[in-house]
CSV table of C-alpha atoms in Angstrom, one decimal:
chain,number,residue,atom,x,y,z
A,1,MET,CA,0.7,-47.9,25.3
A,2,ARG,CA,3.5,-47.1,27.7
A,3,ASP,CA,6.9,-46.1,26.2
A,4,THR,CA,10.1,-45.8,28.1
A,5,VAL,CA,13.6,-44.3,27.4
A,6,GLN,CA,16.7,-45.5,29.3
A,7,ALA,CA,20.3,-44.3,29.1
A,8,GLU,CA,23.3,-44.5,31.3
A,9,VAL,CA,25.8,-41.6,31.6
A,10,VAL,CA,28.9,-41.1,33.7
A,11,MET,CA,28.9,-37.9,35.7
A,12,THR,CA,31.4,-36.3,38.0
A,13,PHE,CA,30.4,-36.0,41.7
A,14,LEU,CA,32.1,-32.7,42.9
A,15,VAL,CA,32.5,-33.3,46.6
A,16,SER,CA,34.9,-30.3,47.1
A,17,GLU,CA,37.5,-28.4,45.0
A,18,GLU,CA,39.9,-31.1,45.9
A,19,LEU,CA,37.8,-34.2,45.7
A,20,SER,CA,35.6,-35.6,42.9
A,21,PHE,CA,34.8,-38.9,41.4
A,22,ARG,CA,32.9,-40.4,38.5
A,23,ILE,CA,29.7,-42.2,39.0
A,24,PRO,CA,27.2,-44.0,36.8
A,25,VAL,CA,23.8,-42.4,36.5
A,26,GLU,CA,20.8,-44.0,34.9
A,27,LEU,CA,18.5,-41.7,33.0
A,28,GLY,CA,14.8,-42.7,32.7
A,29,TYR,CA,11.7,-41.4,31.0
A,30,ASP,CA,8.3,-43.1,31.1
A,31,SER,CA,5.4,-41.9,28.9
A,32,SER,CA,3.1,-42.6,31.8
A,33,ASP,CA,4.6,-39.5,33.5
A,34,PRO,CA,5.5,-37.5,30.3
A,35,TYR,CA,6.6,-34.3,32.1
A,36,ALA,CA,9.3,-35.9,34.2
A,37,VAL,CA,12.7,-37.5,33.9
A,38,LYS,CA,14.4,-39.6,36.5
A,39,PHE,CA,18.1,-39.7,37.4
A,40,THR,CA,19.3,-42.6,39.5
A,41,PHE,CA,22.7,-41.9,41.1
A,42,HIS,CA,24.9,-44.8,42.0
A,43,LEU,CA,27.1,-43.4,44.7
A,44,PRO,CA,29.9,-45.7,46.1
A,45,GLY,CA,28.9,-47.4,49.3
A,46,ASP,CA,25.3,-46.1,49.3
A,47,ALA,CA,22.0,-47.4,47.9
A,48,PRO,CA,21.1,-45.8,44.6
A,49,VAL,CA,19.3,-42.5,44.9
A,50,THR,CA,16.6,-41.4,42.4
A,51,TRP,CA,15.6,-37.8,41.7
A,52,ALA,CA,12.6,-37.0,39.5
A,53,PHE,CA,12.2,-33.5,38.0
A,54,ALA,CA,10.8,-31.7,35.0
A,55,ARG,CA,12.0,-32.7,31.6
A,56,GLU,CA,11.7,-29.1,30.5
A,57,LEU,CA,14.0,-28.1,33.4
A,58,LEU,CA,16.8,-30.3,32.1
A,59,LEU,CA,16.3,-29.0,28.6
A,60,ASP,CA,16.4,-25.4,29.8
A,61,GLY,CA,19.4,-26.0,32.0
A,62,LEU,CA,21.5,-27.0,29.0
A,63,SER,CA,21.6,-23.4,27.8
A,64,GLN,CA,20.8,-21.1,30.8
A,65,PRO,CA,20.7,-21.4,34.6
A,66,SER,CA,17.4,-23.0,35.5
A,67,GLY,CA,15.5,-24.3,38.4
A,68,GLU,CA,14.0,-23.3,41.6
A,69,GLY,CA,13.9,-25.3,44.9
A,70,ASP,CA,15.7,-28.6,45.1
A,71,VAL,CA,17.1,-28.9,41.5
A,72,HIS,CA,19.3,-26.4,39.7
A,73,ILE,CA,20.8,-27.0,36.3
A,74,ALA,CA,23.2,-24.6,34.5
A,75,PRO,CA,25.7,-24.8,31.7
A,76,ALA,CA,29.3,-24.9,32.7
A,77,SER,CA,30.3,-22.4,30.0
A,78,SER,CA,28.2,-19.6,28.5
A,79,GLN,CA,30.4,-19.7,25.3
A,80,HIS,CA,29.5,-23.2,24.0
A,81,LEU,CA,27.4,-26.3,24.8
A,82,SER,CA,29.9,-28.6,26.6
A,83,ASP,CA,29.1,-29.6,30.2
A,84,VAL,CA,26.4,-28.8,32.7
A,85,PHE,CA,26.2,-28.5,36.4
A,86,ILE,CA,23.4,-30.3,38.3
A,87,ARG,CA,22.9,-29.2,41.9
A,88,LEU,CA,20.5,-31.2,44.1
A,89,GLN,CA,19.5,-29.8,47.5
A,90,VAL,CA,17.8,-31.4,50.4
A,91,GLY,CA,17.4,-29.1,53.3
A,92,GLY,CA,20.9,-27.9,54.2
A,93,GLU,CA,22.6,-30.8,52.3
A,94,GLY,CA,23.5,-30.5,48.7
A,95,ALA,CA,25.3,-32.4,45.9
A,96,LEU,CA,26.9,-31.0,42.8
A,97,PHE,CA,27.4,-33.0,39.7
A,98,ARG,CA,29.0,-32.2,36.3
A,99,ALA,CA,27.8,-34.0,33.2
A,100,GLY,CA,28.6,-33.8,29.5
A,101,ALA,CA,25.8,-32.0,27.6
A,102,ALA,CA,26.0,-34.3,24.6
A,103,PRO,CA,24.6,-37.4,26.2
A,104,LEU,CA,21.9,-35.4,28.0
A,105,VAL,CA,20.9,-33.9,24.6
A,106,ALA,CA,20.8,-37.4,23.1
A,107,PHE,CA,18.6,-38.6,25.9
A,108,LEU,CA,16.2,-35.7,25.6
A,109,ASP,CA,16.1,-36.2,21.8
A,110,ARG,CA,15.0,-39.8,22.4
A,111,THR,CA,12.3,-38.6,24.9
A,112,ASP,CA,11.0,-36.1,22.4
A,113,ARG,CA,10.4,-38.9,19.9
A,114,VAL,CA,8.1,-40.6,22.5
A,115,ALA,CA,6.4,-37.3,23.6
A,116,PRO,CA,7.3,-34.1,21.8
A,117,LEU,CA,7.8,-31.1,24.2
A,118,GLY,CA,4.6,-29.2,24.6
A,119,GLU,CA,2.5,-32.2,23.5
A,120,GLU,CA,2.9,-34.4,26.6
A,121,HIS,CA,-0.8,-34.3,27.2
A,122,THR,CA,-1.4,-36.2,24.1
A,123,VAL,CA,0.8,-39.1,25.2
A,124,ALA,CA,-0.3,-39.7,28.8
A,125,ASP,CA,-3.5,-41.6,29.5
A,126,PHE,CA,-4.4,-39.6,32.6
A,127,ASP,CA,-7.9,-41.0,32.6
A,128,TYR,CA,-6.6,-44.6,32.6
A,129,GLU,CA,-4.0,-43.7,35.3
A,130,LEU,CA,-6.7,-42.1,37.5
A,131,ALA,CA,-9.1,-45.0,37.0
A,132,ALA,CA,-6.4,-47.5,38.0
A,133,ALA,CA,-5.5,-45.5,41.1
A,134,LEU,CA,-9.2,-45.2,42.2
A,135,ASP,CA,-9.8,-48.9,41.5
A,136,SER,CA,-6.8,-49.8,43.7
A,137,ILE,CA,-8.0,-47.5,46.5
A,138,LEU,CA,-11.5,-48.9,46.3
A,139,ALA,CA,-10.2,-52.5,46.4
A,140,GLY,CA,-8.6,-51.7,49.8
A,141,ASN,CA,-5.1,-51.1,48.6
A,142,PRO,CA,-4.6,-47.4,49.5
A,143,GLU,CA,-0.9,-47.4,48.5
A,144,GLY,CA,-1.9,-47.8,44.9
A,145,GLN,CA,0.2,-51.0,44.6
A,146,ASN,CA,-1.1,-53.7,42.4
A,147,ALA,CA,-1.3,-57.1,44.1
A,148,GLY,CA,0.4,-60.0,42.5
């Protein structure tokens, strides 16, 4: 059985020290990919952009600077849990967002009810997912897309 968790939060997109604006961000979790969370950013004038990264990275970033590569998450204050910074990097381009920790904690709590951290392997049906992907490929649909 496939379970999902959805939430929407408002984050501040920090363009520069002088310019920032608030944007809606959809948070998503799907038990078919139990190690990941997805954030879909709705930037004004652009198509939505979705980033997927480790759920554990989000959890770790609430209390300490975390992340290597394209996603970095760090608390805004070392004194108390209030806000976090989320930095997304693609090549030389980057975007910085500030989010309240409370809605992120609530979202993570809901994902933990679906798949407790450290027990993700018990939730995902990797054998089913692999069989479905192989069936799709053998049926001549190499993109793994189901027809119909």
